[in-house]
């Protein structure tokens, strides 16, 4: 009799468990649904204005079968429609870089390029590579971009969950529902996935799960830029970094050879050593490693096997990083009245590349970089680190290109100004060598 009673309890428990799971799923789903009620919009004209629209990321092709992803198309159209109607002033495209996976894409770049094709000004698009989770995308708008009132752009079922997450993070958010594709199989797959995602949302909230944001430079991009150069101090697990980020829309670049830029020249916003320098016996162009362009003219330098890449700038083509063969790039920079130099490439296309310098080499390191937003930045290690750790620190910030710039006692020389008001210069390193041969300078256009 006891055995039968125990078997009955066991059977009831087995039957009750899936019922309990089903009830939890339904409750989580309904809480999210009702939490977003009256804050979702589907008509552009009736949508309230917000300075920033956050487009939650997805790939332009399905990562399941490699076919066109209509969810992506609908989100892009929704974002573009809101921008062109003046309902948002900026669009943050938030996703991840999945190019190393099957059918994977660089989601933010794919979204940006598609928005540009639909008439959105590229200067009004912000690339966010931390958007691998909805939590990250929303938290970053608050903690890094300093926005507390946004419109979230995705499909209805995704927006409902995102709005609940925004409420939990203290953000005043509304949602604009992009069209949901009518293919029943894809709708069922995504809606089914969403049910489990809503349960996980409550589990994460209960666990007090924190966002994983790698790009930590605080920057309210909606504010007018009065400074010509921004200075950031960044902590990473591989060592701390100093970042100087110039506003290249207002600056020009050149390479100065044979003289040391004086810090009291208040027309110079930033100056730092560029190419490798040879012996102390010659301060001219022959003392610069590799061919280079200065003042719109090309010059010969000495051969250097470490020069695996180059950087060029011109008023026509702007900033360019080139890996391996850069001869034609230097010619182009000269034709366009620009500058350029060869150096040791450290990161190309978002990945570390082979270097001649050992990874264990210790020093204060500096690199001219293309950052996660596709903008020029100068990074330096805050103190002595290994070369490998410096590269890892740059990668942790989403750096897409990194070219070494000459360092060492005396070549560390670097000064900068944060504005155009003739302010006193600040220094990364104050004392130059008397025979330093080349410097990169940035001046007001």
Coordinates of N, CA, C and O in Angstrom, one line a residue, residues 23 52 75 118 127 148 168 210-211 215 221 237 281 307 310 346 367 371 394 403 417:
X23 N 3.2 27.1 -16.5 CA 2.6 28.3 -15.8 C 3.6 29.4 -15.6 O 3.3 30.6 -15.9
X52 N 17.4 59.8 -29.6 CA 18.1 58.6 -30.0 C 17.2 57.4 -30.2 O 16.3 57.1 -29.4
X75 N 13.7 46.1 -39.7 CA 14.2 47.0 -38.7 C 14.9 48.2 -39.3 O 14.8 49.3 -38.8
X118 N 19.3 53.9 -47.5 CA 17.9 54.4 -47.3 C 17.8 55.9 -47.0 O 16.8 56.4 -46.6
X127 N 27.9 53.2 -34.2 CA 28.1 51.8 -34.2 C 28.4 51.3 -32.8 O 29.3 51.7 -32.1
X148 N 18.9 58.7 -21.3 CA 17.9 58.2 -20.4 C 16.5 58.2 -21.0 O 15.5 57.9 -20.4
X168 N 13.6 48.2 -15.9 CA 14.4 47.7 -14.8 C 15.7 48.5 -14.7 O 16.2 48.7 -13.6
X210 N 24.8 41.5 -14.5 CA 25.3 42.8 -15.0 C 25.7 42.8 -16.4 O 26.1 41.7 -17.0
X211 N 25.5 43.9 -17.1 CA 25.9 44.0 -18.6 C 27.4 43.8 -18.8 O 28.2 44.2 -17.9
X215 N 33.4 48.4 -24.5 CA 33.7 49.8 -24.8 C 33.2 50.7 -23.7 O 32.0 51.0 -23.6
X221 N 27.2 61.4 -27.6 CA 27.4 61.8 -29.0 C 26.4 62.9 -29.5 O 26.5 63.5 -30.5
X237 N 41.5 44.5 -18.4 CA 42.2 43.4 -17.7 C 43.6 43.2 -18.1 O 44.4 42.5 -17.5
X281 N 72.9 60.5 -36.9 CA 73.8 61.3 -37.8 C 73.0 62.0 -38.9 O 73.6 62.8 -39.6
X307 N 58.3 47.2 -41.2 CA 57.2 47.9 -41.8 C 56.2 47.0 -42.6 O 56.4 46.8 -43.7
X310 N 50.9 50.5 -43.2 CA 51.0 51.9 -43.3 C 49.8 52.6 -42.9 O 48.7 52.1 -42.9
X346 N 49.9 46.0 -36.1 CA 49.6 45.1 -34.9 C 48.2 44.5 -35.0 O 48.1 43.3 -34.6
X367 N 50.0 53.3 -30.3 CA 49.6 52.9 -31.6 C 48.5 53.9 -32.1 O 47.7 54.4 -31.4
X371 N 39.3 53.0 -34.2 CA 38.6 52.4 -33.1 C 37.3 51.7 -33.5 O 37.0 51.5 -34.7
X394 N 44.0 46.7 -26.6 CA 43.4 47.3 -27.8 C 42.2 46.5 -28.3 O 41.2 47.0 -28.6
X403 N 48.4 50.5 -35.8 CA 49.8 50.6 -36.4 C 50.7 51.2 -35.3 O 50.4 52.3 -34.7
X417 N 46.5 69.4 -27.2 CA 45.6 70.4 -26.7 C 44.2 69.9 -26.9 O 43.8 69.3 -27.9

